[in-house]
mmCIF file of C-alpha atoms in Angstrom:
data_model
loop_
_atom_site.group_PDB
_atom_site.id
_atom_site.type_symbol
_atom_site.label_atom_id
_atom_site.label_comp_id
_atom_site.label_asym_id
_atom_site.label_seq_id
_atom_site.Cartn_x
_atom_site.Cartn_y
_atom_site.Cartn_z
ATOM 1 C CA MET A 1 -22.181 -110.120 12.571
ATOM 2 C CA ASP A 2 -23.765 -107.097 10.894
ATOM 3 C CA LYS A 3 -24.167 -105.004 14.038
ATOM 4 C CA ILE A 4 -25.511 -101.951 12.232
ATOM 5 C CA SER A 5 -28.533 -103.852 10.902
ATOM 6 C CA PHE A 6 -29.910 -104.511 14.396
ATOM 7 C CA PHE A 7 -31.275 -100.955 14.662
ATOM 8 C CA GLU A 8 -32.474 -100.228 11.112
ATOM 9 C CA LYS A 9 -35.931 -99.122 12.287
ATOM 10 C CA GLU A 10 -34.542 -96.997 15.124
ATOM 11 C CA TYR A 11 -32.228 -95.063 12.777
ATOM 12 C CA THR A 12 -35.314 -93.842 10.902
ATOM 13 C CA TYR A 13 -36.498 -92.060 14.057
ATOM 14 C CA ILE A 14 -33.485 -89.724 13.913
ATOM 15 C CA GLN A 15 -34.099 -86.699 11.699
ATOM 16 C CA ASN A 16 -30.506 -85.534 11.208
ATOM 17 C CA GLU A 17 -28.787 -87.709 8.606
ATOM 18 C CA LYS A 18 -25.318 -86.888 9.965
ATOM 19 C CA TYR A 19 -26.442 -88.097 13.398
ATOM 20 C CA ARG A 20 -27.810 -91.324 11.901
ATOM 21 C CA GLU A 21 -24.463 -92.066 10.247
ATOM 22 C CA ASP A 22 -22.513 -91.275 13.421
ATOM 23 C CA LEU A 23 -24.792 -93.555 15.434
ATOM 24 C CA LYS A 24 -24.220 -96.403 12.969
ATOM 25 C CA ILE A 25 -20.471 -96.012 13.430
ATOM 26 C CA LEU A 26 -20.773 -96.157 17.229
ATOM 27 C CA VAL A 27 -23.138 -99.163 17.075
ATOM 28 C CA SER A 28 -20.657 -100.972 14.819
ATOM 29 C CA LEU A 29 -17.993 -100.564 17.527
ATOM 30 C CA LEU A 30 -20.081 -102.118 20.323
ATOM 31 C CA PRO A 31 -18.860 -105.495 21.584
ATOM 32 C CA ASP A 32 -20.490 -108.561 20.025
ATOM 33 C CA TYR A 33 -21.943 -109.668 23.360
ATOM 34 C CA PHE A 34 -24.270 -106.621 23.448
ATOM 35 C CA PHE A 35 -26.284 -108.124 20.594
ATOM 36 C CA LEU A 36 -26.605 -111.543 22.239
ATOM 37 C CA VAL A 37 -27.097 -111.189 26.005
ATOM 38 C CA PRO A 38 -30.316 -110.715 28.004
ATOM 39 C CA ALA A 39 -31.089 -107.280 29.456
ATOM 40 C CA SER A 40 -30.853 -108.667 32.998
ATOM 41 C CA SER A 41 -28.046 -111.043 33.907
ATOM 42 C CA THR A 42 -30.215 -112.504 36.702
ATOM 43 C CA GLY A 43 -33.640 -112.176 35.070
ATOM 44 C CA LYS A 44 -34.954 -110.208 38.055
ATOM 45 C CA TYR A 45 -35.100 -106.682 36.730
ATOM 46 C CA HIS A 46 -36.639 -106.706 33.255
ATOM 47 C CA PRO A 47 -39.800 -107.966 31.538
ATOM 48 C CA GLU A 48 -39.987 -111.288 29.762
ATOM 49 C CA PHE A 49 -39.437 -109.883 26.267
ATOM 50 C CA SER A 50 -35.982 -108.651 27.291
ATOM 51 C CA LEU A 51 -34.740 -111.964 28.660
ATOM 52 C CA GLY A 52 -32.868 -114.637 26.752
ATOM 53 C CA ASN A 53 -30.709 -114.341 23.653
ATOM 54 C CA GLY A 54 -30.867 -110.797 22.261
ATOM 55 C CA GLY A 55 -32.825 -109.478 25.239
ATOM 56 C CA LEU A 56 -30.606 -106.436 25.711
ATOM 57 C CA VAL A 57 -31.232 -105.381 22.111
ATOM 58 C CA ARG A 58 -34.990 -105.817 22.634
ATOM 59 C CA HIS A 59 -34.836 -103.766 25.862
ATOM 60 C CA THR A 60 -32.951 -101.059 23.975
ATOM 61 C CA LYS A 61 -35.507 -101.096 21.166
ATOM 62 C CA ALA A 62 -38.327 -100.797 23.712
ATOM 63 C CA ALA A 63 -36.679 -97.800 25.412
ATOM 64 C CA VAL A 64 -36.101 -96.119 22.044
ATOM 65 C CA LYS A 65 -39.688 -96.804 20.920
ATOM 66 C CA ILE A 66 -41.102 -95.394 24.164
ATOM 67 C CA SER A 67 -38.956 -92.307 23.645
ATOM 68 C CA TYR A 68 -40.008 -91.954 20.022
ATOM 69 C CA GLU A 69 -43.706 -92.208 20.860
ATOM 70 C CA LEU A 70 -43.443 -89.688 23.699
ATOM 71 C CA LEU A 71 -41.386 -87.259 21.616
ATOM 72 C CA ASN A 72 -44.035 -87.382 18.888
ATOM 73 C CA ASN A 73 -46.738 -86.477 21.399
ATOM 74 C CA ASP A 74 -47.309 -82.722 21.036
ATOM 75 C CA VAL A 75 -47.710 -82.128 24.764
ATOM 76 C CA ILE A 76 -44.451 -83.873 25.670
ATOM 77 C CA GLY A 77 -42.371 -83.462 22.536
ATOM 78 C CA SER A 78 -42.964 -79.745 22.095
ATOM 79 C CA GLN A 79 -40.533 -78.943 24.922
ATOM 80 C CA PHE A 80 -37.613 -80.394 22.941
ATOM 81 C CA SER A 81 -35.931 -79.236 19.724
ATOM 82 C CA SER A 82 -35.389 -81.638 16.835
ATOM 83 C CA GLN A 83 -31.686 -81.768 17.719
ATOM 84 C CA GLN A 84 -32.418 -82.591 21.370
ATOM 85 C CA LYS A 85 -34.860 -85.324 20.340
ATOM 86 C CA ASP A 86 -32.254 -86.891 18.058
ATOM 87 C CA LEU A 87 -29.544 -86.772 20.703
ATOM 88 C CA MET A 88 -31.814 -88.342 23.340
ATOM 89 C CA LEU A 89 -32.744 -91.139 20.920
ATOM 90 C CA ILE A 90 -29.049 -91.721 20.219
ATOM 91 C CA SER A 91 -28.377 -91.813 23.968
ATOM 92 C CA LEU A 92 -30.999 -94.521 24.377
ATOM 93 C CA VAL A 93 -29.635 -96.673 21.544
ATOM 94 C CA LEU A 94 -26.204 -96.595 23.193
ATOM 95 C CA HIS A 95 -27.095 -96.416 26.906
ATOM 96 C CA ASP A 96 -26.455 -100.102 27.738
ATOM 97 C CA GLY A 97 -23.821 -100.737 25.065
ATOM 98 C CA LEU A 98 -21.257 -101.882 27.623
ATOM 99 C CA LYS A 99 -23.659 -103.207 30.229
ATOM 100 C CA SER A 100 -21.504 -106.285 30.889
ATOM 101 C CA GLY A 101 -18.228 -104.330 30.779
ATOM 102 C CA LEU A 102 -15.563 -103.674 28.179
ATOM 103 C CA GLU A 103 -14.918 -107.398 28.197
ATOM 104 C CA LYS A 104 -18.043 -109.450 28.910
ATOM 105 C CA GLN A 105 -18.525 -110.123 32.619
ATOM 106 C CA LYS A 106 -21.102 -112.464 34.124
ATOM 107 C CA TYR A 107 -23.126 -109.681 35.762
ATOM 108 C CA THR A 108 -24.144 -106.145 34.910
ATOM 109 C CA GLN A 109 -21.368 -103.661 35.652
ATOM 110 C CA VAL A 110 -22.596 -100.924 38.002
ATOM 111 C CA ASP A 111 -20.470 -98.334 36.212
ATOM 112 C CA HIS A 112 -21.594 -99.339 32.712
ATOM 113 C CA PRO A 113 -23.010 -95.857 31.957
ATOM 114 C CA LEU A 114 -19.551 -94.379 32.567
ATOM 115 C CA LEU A 115 -17.957 -97.088 30.438
ATOM 116 C CA VAL A 116 -20.292 -96.209 27.534
ATOM 117 C CA SER A 117 -19.645 -92.496 28.012
ATOM 118 C CA ASN A 118 -15.879 -93.057 27.900
ATOM 119 C CA TYR A 119 -16.266 -95.332 24.857
ATOM 120 C CA ILE A 120 -18.051 -92.530 22.992
ATOM 121 C CA LYS A 121 -15.406 -89.970 23.994
ATOM 122 C CA ASP A 122 -12.601 -92.389 23.054
ATOM 123 C CA ASN A 123 -14.130 -92.788 19.583
ATOM 124 C CA LYS A 124 -15.026 -89.154 18.915
ATOM 125 C CA ASP A 125 -12.423 -89.001 16.137
ATOM 126 C CA LYS A 126 -14.525 -91.525 14.171
ATOM 127 C CA VAL A 127 -17.709 -89.411 14.228
ATOM 128 C CA THR A 128 -18.718 -85.839 13.387
ATOM 129 C CA PHE A 129 -20.498 -85.004 16.653
ATOM 130 C CA THR A 130 -19.363 -81.710 18.160
ATOM 131 C CA ASP A 131 -17.926 -81.658 21.666
ATOM 132 C CA GLU A 132 -21.225 -80.163 22.874
ATOM 133 C CA GLU A 133 -23.257 -82.956 21.227
ATOM 134 C CA ILE A 134 -20.979 -85.603 22.726
ATOM 135 C CA ARG A 135 -21.318 -83.989 26.149
ATOM 136 C CA PHE A 136 -25.137 -83.985 25.810
ATOM 137 C CA ILE A 137 -25.244 -87.672 24.800
ATOM 138 C CA CYS A 138 -22.751 -88.747 27.461
ATOM 139 C CA GLU A 139 -24.480 -86.869 30.277
ATOM 140 C CA CYS A 140 -27.798 -88.510 29.348
ATOM 141 C CA ILE A 141 -26.144 -91.933 29.333
ATOM 142 C CA GLU A 142 -24.142 -91.395 32.544
ATOM 143 C CA SER A 143 -27.314 -90.562 34.493
ATOM 144 C CA HIS A 144 -29.713 -93.051 32.875
ATOM 145 C CA MET A 145 -29.794 -95.314 35.942
ATOM 146 C CA GLY A 146 -31.553 -92.634 37.993
ATOM 147 C CA GLN A 147 -31.879 -93.587 41.645
ATOM 148 C CA TRP A 148 -29.978 -96.843 41.074
ATOM 149 C CA ASN A 149 -26.687 -94.963 41.044
ATOM 150 C CA LYS A 150 -24.862 -96.698 43.909
ATOM 151 C CA ASP A 151 -22.637 -99.746 44.035
ATOM 152 C CA PHE A 152 -23.080 -102.721 46.340
ATOM 153 C CA ASN A 153 -21.311 -100.834 49.150
ATOM 154 C CA ASP A 154 -23.853 -97.991 48.886
ATOM 155 C CA VAL A 155 -21.256 -95.698 47.340
ATOM 156 C CA GLU A 156 -22.605 -93.285 44.729
ATOM 157 C CA VAL A 157 -20.820 -94.080 41.457
ATOM 158 C CA LEU A 158 -23.194 -92.519 38.917
ATOM 159 C CA PRO A 159 -24.714 -89.058 38.689
ATOM 160 C CA LEU A 160 -28.428 -88.530 39.160
ATOM 161 C CA PRO A 161 -30.338 -87.030 36.215
ATOM 162 C CA LYS A 162 -30.317 -83.252 36.630
ATOM 163 C CA ASN A 163 -31.985 -81.672 33.601
ATOM 164 C CA LYS A 164 -35.096 -82.497 31.572
ATOM 165 C CA TYR A 165 -33.087 -84.344 28.903
ATOM 166 C CA GLN A 166 -31.368 -86.644 31.383
ATOM 167 C CA LYS A 167 -34.638 -87.221 33.236
ATOM 168 C CA PHE A 168 -36.406 -88.059 29.970
ATOM 169 C CA VAL A 169 -33.758 -90.632 28.984
ATOM 170 C CA HIS A 170 -33.920 -92.168 32.469
ATOM 171 C CA MET A 171 -37.734 -92.315 32.300
ATOM 172 C CA CYS A 172 -37.706 -94.132 28.950
ATOM 173 C CA ASP A 173 -35.137 -96.665 30.154
ATOM 174 C CA PHE A 174 -37.040 -97.108 33.416
ATOM 175 C CA LEU A 175 -40.351 -97.699 31.617
ATOM 176 C CA ALA A 176 -38.745 -100.222 29.255
ATOM 177 C CA SER A 177 -37.561 -102.213 32.281
ATOM 178 C CA ARG A 178 -40.968 -102.540 33.966
ATOM 179 C CA LYS A 179 -41.979 -106.168 34.341
ATOM 180 C CA PHE A 180 -45.648 -105.450 33.613
ATOM 181 C CA LEU A 181 -44.817 -104.487 30.017
ATOM 182 C CA ASN A 182 -45.607 -107.014 27.353
ATOM 183 C CA ILE A 183 -44.168 -105.717 24.105
ATOM 184 C CA LYS A 184 -44.504 -108.171 21.262
ATOM 185 C CA PHE A 185 -41.400 -108.800 19.161
ATOM 186 C CA GLU A 186 -40.933 -110.683 15.926
ATOM 187 C CA ASN A 187 -37.348 -111.256 14.753
ATOM 188 C CA ASN A 188 -36.157 -108.758 17.375
ATOM 189 C CA ASP A 189 -38.397 -106.016 15.956
ATOM 190 C CA ILE A 190 -41.378 -104.540 17.771
ATOM 191 C CA VAL A 191 -44.691 -105.636 16.294
ATOM 192 C CA GLU A 192 -46.735 -102.493 15.665
#
């Protein structure tokens, strides 16, 4: 499986070439299941385009596309630097990379944002991101679930988004999960 090829379009959204190459390395290390499973293990929490085989990839592409469009809007995007935009886009590509756990589980793992964050930190020797860049990416990923940050016993396991970067990443993921969306895909790519 050529994992890197799944996000060819999304890499072009990232301005910093070094960041693009680092992202490709991290994508190549994601488990195979990420590229095959639906975005929702039960089908209850995501729109139709993100269900079925490859649905999690399509959800990820939708979140990244929403982010890209908003960041290119002068009113919204002007509050972020080019570096911040790139790092938020990278966060969105990776945010659900371990959604079903380190080893594929039947259901979504509540702590999957922490699993992805740890996976990035564990592989920092394979990329050129600085410690500050890794911290930025990981904090955006760790808080991407927003208000859905508790386990089934109502115990808070994930942080809430605190700053504008974390809130932006959460918003893009949240919007990509809305059932009223009808994004058209062809061969797992968004039809423009």
